Amino acid sequence: MQNKYIQIYRDTADKIQQGVFPAGAKLPSEHELMETHETSRETIRKALHLLAQNGYIQKVQGKGSIVLDARKFDFPVSGLVSFKELAGTLGDTHRTLVEKLELGVPDDVIQTELQCAPDHQVWEVHRVREIDGEKIILDKDYFKQMFIDNLTEEICRHSIYDYIEHELHMSISFAKKEIVVVEPTDEDRQYLDLGGCQHVVVVKNHVYFDDASLFQYTESRHRPDKFKFVDFARRIQGGT
Amino acid sequence: MQNKYIQIYRDTADKIQQGVFPAGAKLPSEHELMETHETSRETIRKALHLLAQNGYIQKVQGKGSIVLDARKFDFPVSGLVSFKELAGTLGDTHRTLVEKLELGVPDDVIQTELQCAPDHQVWEVHRVREIDGEKIILDKDYFKQMFIDNLTEEICRHSIYDYIEHELHMSISFAKKEIVVVEPTDEDRQYLDLGGCQHVVVVKNHVYFDDASLFQYTESRHRPDKFKFVDFARRIQGGT
DNA sequence: AAGTATATCTTGTATATACAAGATAGTAAA
DNA sequence: TTTACTATCTTGTATATACAAGATATACTT
């Protein structure tokens, strides 16, 4: 019940994932899609552009749209995916332990990361992610209180993203990620089953709303042997 | 001397990076840009869409285009960037040592990764990247010979990507990346200055041409304390 | 048989128009 | 003063047309 081109995008993406359009095959031409969806060519092209951007197809001038192999996306840590969504696709037994839930003024580092004034209140949430009985991930989240009034342990155990999007009706738009590898802190050793690992993988995340306002900073600290990140990258059009 | 919308994209991206349009400010409206660039609105919109996609701006309906903080581009391992380009932005003293340059039939693992027949010839290139006197990265590249006839040590020391794009005039289009952390192999220990590190960060890369043909598989093996990956991710339009 | 030209299919670029929808400032009414 | 409306600015969606450019199959010529 929304935009035509997004509907066509989702429809086609589903068909690709279901194998209706198998990898290596060609999609129907823009003209054909135009007729089957009873719309204009530009609308079809917008949908195809989205598919190309998200790694579903490759457009080749003069030839058509080739369906790419989407099986590589079985572990979508890329893009913006919350642990809840991720754990769902994995199908493993997983559990979230809320170790900390506090509202207060954060230290200098977090103030800088969140670009907030020294008197701003910030939610601090620490959650340990357990998969198959092992404590694999320590998520340290910092939310500006001006965006989120109330936060309960129940919400934290479930999915904060769900709460923000479906209860508060705020739209998450984009994020800046940074992945580094560091030595474990005492906190890491305390909460995670590191088993002698001398490194943790840290995914730092700055998350923004639709209006470009920064509302969250997250550090997701992973046990290295359980970490995996997949990404689809297109060459920048009109690069250097 | 190419597409208008790509020219406008590059022009505007440059201006953002140079601070002509500072972070937090608003770009001129589409109507204004239309007049200054003497073009249609759709062409402007294509350029703005590219800027948004690559993290330069955020579009807000009814308001305008807000310039984002582009300092994240200080270490662009994201997207498709070769070591040559990367080292250039770092400005450090760097060196590339070609440890291996062979044409032959690869083992099963590589055959699978490159999706090639058992009799296909494949270039195997091992390069060690040295920065400030330390051997930090071991790049293991595998190229299908059907795409690249000849490969010299000189080309490998310089930039294979340069050679492919500017000499062979083939256009690299997209890549699938995967980042994992593993224990060092004997090879890693032999070629890299690991200094007792018990992990290496492996970036696996499948690189494709414009026509969706797979031509390269790369394993970039990094010393963990020198590894950094930055990414800009937009929430998938019309997601689950 | 081999090469060449042509017609026709495909996607790419550029333009134009119309209306919808969100944001904002000013004006008028309560 | 406060509220509500309205005009007008912004971007978003949908449509149409024209031509450029790459790919391909057919028919024709050599």
Coordinates of C-alpha atoms (C1' of nucleotides) in Angstrom, one line a residue:
Chain A
M1 CA 0.0 0.0 0.0
Q2 CA 2.9 2.3 -0.6
N3 CA 5.3 3.4 -3.3
K4 CA 5.1 1.5 -6.5
Y5 CA 8.8 1.2 -7.1
I6 CA 9.4 -0.1 -3.6
Q7 CA 6.7 -2.7 -4.0
I8 CA 8.2 -3.8 -7.2
Y9 CA 11.6 -3.9 -5.6
R10 CA 10.4 -6.0 -2.7
D11 CA 8.4 -8.3 -5.0
T12 CA 11.3 -8.9 -7.3
A13 CA 13.8 -9.3 -4.4
D14 CA 11.5 -11.9 -2.9
K15 CA 11.3 -13.8 -6.2
I16 CA 15.1 -13.8 -6.5
Q17 CA 15.5 -15.2 -3.0
Q18 CA 12.8 -17.8 -3.7
G19 CA 14.5 -18.9 -6.8
V20 CA 11.8 -17.7 -9.2
F21 CA 14.6 -15.8 -10.9
P22 CA 17.6 -18.0 -10.3
A23 CA 21.2 -16.7 -10.2
G24 CA 22.8 -16.2 -13.6
A25 CA 19.4 -15.8 -15.3
K26 CA 18.2 -12.6 -16.8
L27 CA 15.3 -10.6 -15.5
P28 CA 12.5 -9.7 -17.9
S29 CA 13.4 -6.5 -19.8
E30 CA 12.3 -3.2 -18.5
H31 CA 9.7 -3.1 -21.2
E32 CA 8.2 -6.4 -20.1
L33 CA 8.3 -5.5 -16.4
M34 CA 6.6 -2.2 -17.4
E35 CA 3.7 -4.2 -18.8
T36 CA 3.4 -6.8 -16.1
H37 CA 3.4 -4.2 -13.4
E38 CA 1.4 -1.8 -15.4
T39 CA 3.6 1.2 -14.8
S40 CA 6.1 3.4 -16.5
R41 CA 9.7 2.6 -17.4
E42 CA 11.2 5.1 -14.9
T43 CA 9.3 3.4 -12.1
I44 CA 10.7 0.0 -13.1
R45 CA 14.2 1.6 -13.4
K46 CA 14.0 2.9 -9.9
A47 CA 13.1 -0.6 -8.6
L48 CA 15.9 -2.2 -10.6
H49 CA 18.4 0.5 -9.3
L50 CA 17.5 -0.5 -5.8
L51 CA 18.0 -4.2 -6.6
A52 CA 21.4 -3.4 -8.1
Q53 CA 22.4 -1.3 -5.2
N54 CA 21.6 -4.1 -2.7
G55 CA 23.4 -6.7 -4.7
Y56 CA 20.5 -8.6 -6.2
I57 CA 21.2 -7.9 -9.8
Q58 CA 23.8 -6.5 -12.2
K59 CA 22.6 -4.3 -15.0
V60 CA 24.4 -4.6 -18.3
Q61 CA 23.7 -2.0 -21.0
G62 CA 22.3 -3.5 -24.1
K63 CA 21.8 -6.9 -22.5
G64 CA 19.6 -6.8 -19.5
S65 CA 19.6 -7.4 -15.7
I66 CA 21.5 -10.4 -14.6
V67 CA 20.5 -12.1 -11.3
L68 CA 23.4 -12.4 -8.9
D69 CA 24.0 -15.1 -6.4
A70 CA 22.4 -14.0 -3.2
R71 CA 23.3 -17.0 -1.1
K72 CA 26.3 -15.1 0.2
F73 CA 23.9 -13.0 2.2
D74 CA 23.1 -15.8 4.6
F75 CA 24.9 -13.8 7.3
P76 CA 23.8 -10.2 7.0
V77 CA 25.9 -8.3 9.5
S78 CA 26.2 -5.8 6.8
G79 CA 23.9 -2.9 6.4
L80 CA 21.8 -2.1 9.4
V81 CA 20.7 -5.3 11.2
S82 CA 20.0 -5.7 14.8
F83 CA 21.1 -8.7 16.8
K84 CA 17.4 -9.7 17.1
E85 CA 17.1 -9.9 13.3
L86 CA 20.4 -11.6 13.0
A87 CA 19.8 -14.2 15.6
G88 CA 16.5 -15.0 13.9
T89 CA 18.2 -15.8 10.6
L90 CA 20.8 -18.0 12.4
G91 CA 18.1 -20.0 14.1
D92 CA 20.3 -20.8 17.0
T93 CA 19.4 -20.9 20.6
H94 CA 20.2 -17.4 21.8
R95 CA 19.7 -15.3 24.9
T96 CA 20.2 -11.7 25.8
L97 CA 21.4 -10.8 29.3
V98 CA 20.9 -7.1 30.3
E99 CA 23.9 -6.4 32.5
K100 CA 23.4 -2.7 32.8
L101 CA 20.6 -0.2 32.3
E102 CA 21.3 3.3 33.5
L103 CA 20.4 6.9 32.8
G104 CA 23.0 9.5 33.5
V105 CA 25.8 11.7 32.3
P106 CA 28.4 9.8 30.3
D107 CA 32.1 10.2 30.4
D108 CA 34.1 12.3 28.0
V109 CA 34.7 9.6 25.4
I110 CA 31.0 8.9 25.0
Q111 CA 30.1 12.6 25.1
T112 CA 32.4 13.1 22.1
E113 CA 31.1 10.1 20.2
L114 CA 27.5 11.2 20.8
Q115 CA 28.3 14.9 20.2
C116 CA 26.3 15.9 23.2
A117 CA 26.6 18.7 25.8
P118 CA 28.2 17.8 29.2
D119 CA 24.8 18.0 30.9
H120 CA 22.9 15.8 28.6
Q121 CA 21.3 12.6 29.9
V122 CA 22.2 9.4 28.2
W123 CA 21.0 5.9 28.5
E124 CA 23.7 3.3 29.0
V125 CA 22.8 -0.3 28.2
H126 CA 25.1 -3.3 28.4
R127 CA 23.9 -6.5 27.0
V128 CA 25.6 -9.9 26.7
R129 CA 24.6 -12.0 23.7
E130 CA 24.7 -15.7 24.4
I131 CA 24.5 -18.2 21.5
D132 CA 24.4 -22.0 22.1
G133 CA 25.4 -21.4 25.8
E134 CA 28.5 -19.3 25.0
K135 CA 28.7 -15.6 25.7
I136 CA 29.9 -14.3 22.4
I137 CA 29.1 -10.6 22.1
L138 CA 29.1 -7.7 24.5
D139 CA 26.9 -4.8 23.2
K140 CA 27.5 -1.4 24.9
D141 CA 24.8 1.0 23.7
Y142 CA 24.5 4.7 24.4
F143 CA 21.2 6.5 23.5
K144 CA 20.4 10.2 23.9
Q145 CA 17.6 10.6 26.4
M146 CA 16.1 13.4 24.4
F147 CA 15.0 10.8 21.8
I148 CA 14.0 8.0 24.1
D149 CA 12.1 8.9 27.3
N150 CA 11.7 5.5 28.9
L151 CA 13.7 2.3 28.5
T152 CA 12.9 -0.9 30.4
E153 CA 14.9 -4.1 30.9
E154 CA 12.1 -5.9 29.0
I155 CA 12.6 -3.7 25.9
C156 CA 16.4 -4.2 26.1
R157 CA 16.0 -8.0 26.3
H158 CA 13.7 -7.9 23.3
S159 CA 14.8 -5.4 20.7
I160 CA 15.5 -1.7 21.1
Y161 CA 15.3 -1.1 17.4
D162 CA 11.8 -2.7 17.3
Y163 CA 10.7 -0.4 20.1
I164 CA 12.1 2.7 18.4
E165 CA 10.6 2.0 15.0
H166 CA 7.3 0.5 15.9
E167 CA 6.5 2.2 19.3
L168 CA 8.2 5.5 19.0
H169 CA 7.7 5.6 15.2
M170 CA 11.1 7.1 14.6
S171 CA 12.9 6.1 11.5
I172 CA 16.5 4.9 11.5
S173 CA 18.2 6.0 8.4
F174 CA 21.9 5.3 8.2
A175 CA 25.0 4.4 10.2
K176 CA 28.7 4.8 10.2
K177 CA 30.5 1.7 11.1
E178 CA 34.1 1.1 12.1
I179 CA 35.7 -2.3 12.8
V180 CA 38.9 -2.6 14.7
V181 CA 40.6 -5.3 16.7
V182 CA 41.9 -4.6 20.2
E183 CA 43.1 -6.3 23.4
P184 CA 40.2 -7.4 25.7
T185 CA 39.4 -5.1 28.6
D186 CA 38.7 -6.4 32.1
E187 CA 35.1 -5.9 31.3
D188 CA 35.4 -8.1 28.2
R189 CA 37.0 -10.8 30.2
Q190 CA 34.3 -10.5 32.9
Y191 CA 31.3 -10.8 30.7
L192 CA 32.5 -12.8 27.7
D193 CA 33.6 -16.4 27.3
L194 CA 36.9 -15.5 25.7
G195 CA 38.7 -18.7 26.4
G196 CA 42.2 -17.3 26.3
C197 CA 41.6 -15.1 23.2
Q198 CA 44.0 -12.2 23.2
H199 CA 41.8 -10.0 20.9
V200 CA 38.2 -8.8 20.6
V201 CA 36.7 -7.4 17.5
V202 CA 35.0 -4.1 18.1
V203 CA 32.3 -2.8 15.8
K204 CA 31.7 0.9 16.5
N205 CA 28.5 2.2 15.3
H206 CA 27.1 5.7 15.0
V207 CA 23.4 5.5 14.2
Y208 CA 21.4 8.4 12.7
F209 CA 17.7 9.2 12.2
D210 CA 16.0 10.3 8.9
D211 CA 16.7 13.9 9.7
A212 CA 20.5 13.2 10.1
S213 CA 20.4 13.6 13.9
L214 CA 22.8 11.3 15.7
F215 CA 21.0 9.4 18.4
Q216 CA 23.0 6.3 19.3
Y217 CA 26.5 5.2 19.7
T218 CA 27.2 1.5 20.0
E219 CA 30.2 -0.7 20.6
S220 CA 29.6 -4.3 19.7
R221 CA 32.5 -6.4 21.1
H222 CA 32.8 -9.9 19.6
R223 CA 34.9 -12.9 20.3
P224 CA 37.1 -13.1 17.3
D225 CA 36.5 -16.7 16.3
K226 CA 32.8 -16.1 16.2
F227 CA 32.9 -12.9 14.2
K228 CA 32.0 -12.6 10.6
F229 CA 31.1 -9.5 8.5
V230 CA 29.8 -9.6 5.0
D231 CA 29.5 -6.6 2.7
F232 CA 28.5 -5.9 -0.9
A233 CA 30.3 -2.9 -2.3
R234 CA 29.9 -1.2 -5.7
R235 CA 32.6 0.8 -7.3
I236 CA 32.0 4.4 -6.7
Q237 CA 30.5 5.9 -9.9
G238 CA 32.8 8.6 -11.1
G239 CA 35.5 7.8 -8.6
T240 CA 38.8 9.6 -8.2
Chain B
M1 CA 33.5 15.3 -20.4
Q2 CA 31.0 12.6 -19.5
N3 CA 27.6 12.3 -17.9
K4 CA 26.2 15.5 -16.5
Y5 CA 24.9 13.9 -13.3
I6 CA 28.2 12.3 -12.6
Q7 CA 30.0 15.6 -13.2
I8 CA 27.7 17.4 -10.8
Y9 CA 28.1 14.6 -8.3
R10 CA 31.9 14.8 -8.4
D11 CA 31.8 18.6 -8.4
T12 CA 29.6 18.7 -5.3
A13 CA 31.5 15.9 -3.6
D14 CA 34.7 17.8 -4.1
K15 CA 33.2 21.0 -2.7
I16 CA 32.0 19.1 0.4
Q17 CA 35.4 17.6 1.0
Q18 CA 37.0 21.0 0.5
G19 CA 34.6 22.6 3.0
V20 CA 32.8 24.8 0.5
F21 CA 29.7 23.1 1.8
P22 CA 30.6 22.4 5.5
A23 CA 29.1 19.6 7.5
G24 CA 25.7 20.4 9.0
A25 CA 25.0 23.1 6.4
K26 CA 22.3 22.7 3.7
L27 CA 23.1 22.3 0.0
P28 CA 21.3 24.7 -2.3
S29 CA 17.8 23.5 -3.2
E30 CA 17.3 21.3 -6.2
H31 CA 15.7 24.3 -8.0
E32 CA 18.8 26.4 -7.4
L33 CA 21.2 23.7 -8.4
M34 CA 19.1 23.2 -11.5
E35 CA 19.8 26.8 -12.5
T36 CA 23.5 27.0 -11.5
H37 CA 24.2 23.8 -13.4
E38 CA 21.8 24.7 -16.2
T39 CA 20.1 21.3 -16.3
S40 CA 16.9 19.6 -15.4
R41 CA 15.7 18.7 -11.9
E42 CA 15.9 14.9 -12.5
T43 CA 19.6 15.2 -13.4
I44 CA 20.2 17.1 -10.2
R45 CA 18.3 14.5 -8.3
K46 CA 20.4 11.7 -9.8
A47 CA 23.6 13.5 -8.6
L48 CA 22.1 14.1 -5.1
H49 CA 21.1 10.5 -4.9
L50 CA 24.7 9.4 -5.6
L51 CA 25.9 11.9 -2.9
A52 CA 23.4 10.4 -0.4
Q53 CA 24.3 6.8 -1.3
N54 CA 28.0 7.5 -0.7
G55 CA 27.4 9.2 2.6
Y56 CA 28.0 12.8 1.6
I57 CA 24.5 14.2 2.3
Q58 CA 21.2 13.3 3.9
K59 CA 18.1 14.3 2.1
V60 CA 15.1 15.3 4.2
Q61 CA 11.8 15.8 2.5
G62 CA 10.4 19.3 2.7
K63 CA 13.7 20.6 4.1
G64 CA 16.6 20.0 1.8
S65 CA 20.0 18.2 1.6
I66 CA 22.1 18.3 4.8
V67 CA 25.8 17.9 4.4
L68 CA 27.2 15.0 6.6
D69 CA 30.6 14.9 8.3
A70 CA 32.9 13.5 5.6
R71 CA 35.9 13.0 7.9
K72 CA 35.1 9.3 7.9
F73 CA 36.9 9.2 4.6
D74 CA 40.3 9.4 6.3
F75 CA 40.7 5.7 6.0
P76 CA 38.7 4.3 3.1
V77 CA 39.1 0.6 3.3
S78 CA 35.4 0.5 2.5
G79 CA 34.0 0.3 -0.9
L80 CA 36.5 -0.8 -3.5
V81 CA 39.9 0.7 -2.9
S82 CA 43.2 -0.8 -3.8
F83 CA 46.2 -0.7 -1.5
K84 CA 47.8 1.8 -3.9
E85 CA 45.0 4.3 -3.5
L86 CA 44.9 3.6 0.2
A87 CA 48.6 4.1 0.8
G88 CA 48.4 7.3 -1.1
T89 CA 45.9 8.8 1.3
L90 CA 47.9 7.6 4.3
G91 CA 51.0 9.4 3.1
D92 CA 53.2 6.9 4.9
T93 CA 56.3 5.4 3.6
H94 CA 55.1 2.2 2.0
R95 CA 56.6 -0.6 -0.1
T96 CA 55.2 -3.6 -1.9
L97 CA 57.2 -6.8 -2.0
V98 CA 56.1 -9.3 -4.7
E99 CA 56.8 -12.7 -3.1
K100 CA 55.1 -14.9 -5.7
L101 CA 53.9 -14.5 -9.3
E102 CA 52.9 -17.7 -11.0
L103 CA 50.5 -18.9 -13.7
G104 CA 49.1 -22.3 -13.2
V105 CA 46.2 -24.5 -12.1
P106 CA 45.0 -23.6 -8.5
D107 CA 44.0 -26.0 -5.8
D108 CA 40.4 -27.0 -5.1
V109 CA 39.7 -24.1 -2.7
I110 CA 40.6 -21.5 -5.1
Q111 CA 38.8 -23.3 -8.0
T112 CA 35.7 -23.1 -5.9
E113 CA 36.1 -19.5 -5.0
L114 CA 36.8 -18.5 -8.6
Q115 CA 34.1 -20.8 -9.9
C116 CA 36.4 -22.0 -12.7
A117 CA 37.0 -25.4 -14.4
P118 CA 39.8 -27.7 -13.2
D119 CA 41.9 -26.9 -16.3
H120 CA 41.7 -23.1 -16.1
Q121 CA 44.9 -21.2 -15.8
V122 CA 45.0 -18.7 -12.9
W123 CA 47.5 -16.1 -11.9
E124 CA 48.6 -16.4 -8.3
V125 CA 50.2 -13.3 -6.8
H126 CA 51.4 -12.9 -3.3
R127 CA 52.3 -9.4 -2.1
V128 CA 53.6 -8.2 1.2
R129 CA 52.7 -4.6 2.1
E130 CA 55.2 -2.8 4.2
I131 CA 54.3 0.4 6.0
D132 CA 57.0 2.3 8.0
G133 CA 59.3 -0.7 7.9
E134 CA 56.7 -3.1 9.2
K135 CA 55.2 -5.9 7.2
I136 CA 51.5 -5.4 7.9
I137 CA 49.5 -7.0 5.1
L138 CA 49.8 -10.2 3.1
D139 CA 47.7 -10.0 -0.1
K140 CA 47.0 -13.2 -1.9
D141 CA 45.4 -12.5 -5.3
Y142 CA 44.0 -15.0 -7.8
F143 CA 43.2 -13.8 -11.3
K144 CA 41.6 -15.8 -14.1
Q145 CA 44.0 -15.9 -17.0
M146 CA 41.2 -15.6 -19.5
F147 CA 40.9 -12.0 -18.5
I148 CA 44.5 -11.1 -18.0
D149 CA 47.1 -12.4 -20.6
N150 CA 50.2 -11.0 -19.1
L151 CA 51.3 -10.0 -15.7
T152 CA 54.7 -8.7 -14.7
E153 CA 56.3 -8.1 -11.4
E154 CA 56.5 -4.5 -12.3
I155 CA 52.7 -4.3 -12.6
C156 CA 52.2 -6.1 -9.3
R157 CA 54.5 -3.8 -7.5
H158 CA 52.7 -0.8 -8.9
S159 CA 48.9 -1.5 -9.1
I160 CA 47.1 -4.3 -10.8
Y161 CA 43.9 -2.4 -10.6
D162 CA 45.4 0.5 -12.5
Y163 CA 46.7 -1.9 -15.1
I164 CA 43.3 -3.5 -15.5
E165 CA 41.3 -0.3 -15.8
H166 CA 43.7 1.9 -17.7
E167 CA 45.7 -0.6 -19.9
L168 CA 43.2 -3.4 -20.4
H169 CA 40.3 -1.0 -20.3
M170 CA 38.1 -3.4 -18.3
S171 CA 35.8 -1.9 -15.8
I172 CA 35.6 -3.2 -12.2
S173 CA 32.1 -3.0 -11.0
F174 CA 31.4 -4.6 -7.6
A175 CA 32.7 -6.9 -4.9
K176 CA 31.5 -9.2 -2.2
K177 CA 33.6 -8.8 1.0
E178 CA 33.8 -11.1 4.0
I179 CA 35.8 -10.3 7.1
V180 CA 36.8 -13.0 9.6
V181 CA 39.5 -13.4 12.2
V182 CA 41.6 -16.6 12.2
E183 CA 44.8 -18.0 13.6
P184 CA 47.9 -17.2 11.6
T185 CA 49.2 -19.8 9.2
D186 CA 52.9 -20.6 8.8
E187 CA 52.8 -18.5 5.7
D188 CA 51.5 -15.5 7.7
R189 CA 54.2 -16.0 10.3
Q190 CA 56.8 -16.2 7.6
Y191 CA 55.9 -13.1 5.7
L192 CA 54.4 -10.8 8.3
D193 CA 55.8 -9.0 11.3
L194 CA 53.2 -10.5 13.6
G195 CA 55.1 -9.9 16.8
G196 CA 53.4 -12.6 18.8
C197 CA 49.8 -11.8 17.6
Q198 CA 47.7 -14.9 17.8
H199 CA 45.2 -13.7 15.2
V200 CA 45.2 -12.3 11.7
V201 CA 42.2 -10.4 10.1
V202 CA 41.3 -11.9 6.8
V203 CA 39.4 -9.8 4.2
K204 CA 38.1 -12.1 1.5
N205 CA 37.1 -10.4 -1.7
H206 CA 35.3 -11.6 -4.8
V207 CA 35.6 -9.0 -7.5
Y208 CA 33.4 -8.7 -10.6
F209 CA 33.4 -6.9 -13.9
D210 CA 30.7 -4.8 -15.3
D211 CA 29.1 -7.8 -17.0
A212 CA 28.9 -9.6 -13.7
S213 CA 31.7 -12.0 -14.6
L214 CA 33.9 -13.0 -11.6
F215 CA 37.5 -12.4 -12.3
Q216 CA 39.4 -12.2 -9.1
Y217 CA 39.5 -13.7 -5.6
T218 CA 41.6 -12.0 -3.0
E219 CA 42.6 -12.7 0.6
S220 CA 44.0 -9.7 2.3
R221 CA 45.6 -10.9 5.6
H222 CA 46.2 -8.1 8.1
R223 CA 48.0 -7.8 11.4
P224 CA 45.1 -7.2 13.8
D225 CA 46.4 -4.1 15.6
K226 CA 46.9 -2.3 12.3
F227 CA 43.5 -3.2 10.8
K228 CA 40.7 -0.8 10.4
F229 CA 37.5 -1.0 8.3
V230 CA 35.1 1.9 7.9
D231 CA 31.7 1.6 6.3
F232 CA 28.7 3.8 5.6
A233 CA 25.5 1.9 5.5
R234 CA 22.0 3.0 4.7
R235 CA 18.9 1.2 6.0
I236 CA 17.5 -0.9 3.3
Q237 CA 14.6 0.9 1.7
G238 CA 11.5 -1.2 2.1
G239 CA 13.3 -3.7 4.3
T240 CA 11.7 -6.7 6.0
Chain C
dA1 C1' 32.1 -19.4 -46.0
dA2 C1' 33.2 -15.1 -44.3
dG3 C1' 32.4 -10.6 -43.6
dT4 C1' 29.2 -6.4 -43.7
dA5 C1' 25.4 -3.8 -43.2
dT6 C1' 20.9 -3.3 -41.2
dA7 C1' 17.0 -3.7 -38.3
dT8 C1' 15.8 -4.3 -33.7
dC9 C1' 16.2 -5.5 -29.3
dT10 C1' 18.3 -4.0 -24.9
dT11 C1' 19.7 -0.3 -21.2
dG12 C1' 21.5 4.7 -20.4
dT13 C1' 20.9 9.7 -20.3
dA14 C1' 18.4 14.1 -20.4
dT15 C1' 14.3 16.6 -20.4
dA16 C1' 9.5 18.0 -19.1
dT17 C1' 5.2 17.9 -16.6
dA18 C1' 1.9 17.0 -12.9
dC19 C1' 0.8 16.2 -8.4
dA20 C1' 1.7 14.5 -3.5
dA21 C1' 3.7 15.4 0.9
dG22 C1' 6.5 17.5 4.5
dA23 C1' 8.3 22.0 6.4
dT24 C1' 7.9 26.9 7.3
dA25 C1' 6.7 31.5 7.7
dG26 C1' 3.3 34.8 7.7
dT27 C1' -1.6 36.1 8.2
dA28 C1' -6.0 36.1 10.1
dA29 C1' -9.2 34.6 13.4
dA30 C1' -10.4 33.2 18.1
Chain D
dT1 C1' -1.5 35.6 23.0
dT2 C1' -2.7 31.6 21.0
dT3 C1' -4.5 29.0 17.5
dA4 C1' -5.6 27.9 12.9
dC5 C1' -5.3 28.6 8.2
dT6 C1' -2.9 29.5 4.0
dA7 C1' 0.6 30.5 0.8
dT8 C1' 4.8 28.9 -0.5
dC9 C1' 8.9 26.8 -0.1
dT10 C1' 11.2 22.2 0.0
dT11 C1' 11.7 17.1 -1.6
dG12 C1' 9.1 12.6 -3.3
dT13 C1' 6.6 9.9 -6.8
dA14 C1' 4.7 8.9 -11.3
dT15 C1' 4.4 9.6 -16.0
dA16 C1' 5.9 10.7 -20.9
dT17 C1' 9.1 11.5 -24.6
dA18 C1' 13.4 11.7 -27.2
dC19 C1' 17.6 10.2 -28.4
dA20 C1' 22.2 7.8 -27.4
dA21 C1' 24.7 3.6 -27.0
dG22 C1' 25.6 -1.4 -26.5
dA23 C1' 24.2 -6.2 -28.0
dT24 C1' 22.3 -9.4 -31.3
dA25 C1' 20.2 -11.7 -34.9
dT26 C1' 19.1 -11.5 -39.8
dA27 C1' 19.8 -10.8 -44.4
dC28 C1' 22.8 -9.5 -47.9
dT29 C1' 27.1 -9.0 -50.2
dT30 C1' 31.6 -10.5 -51.3

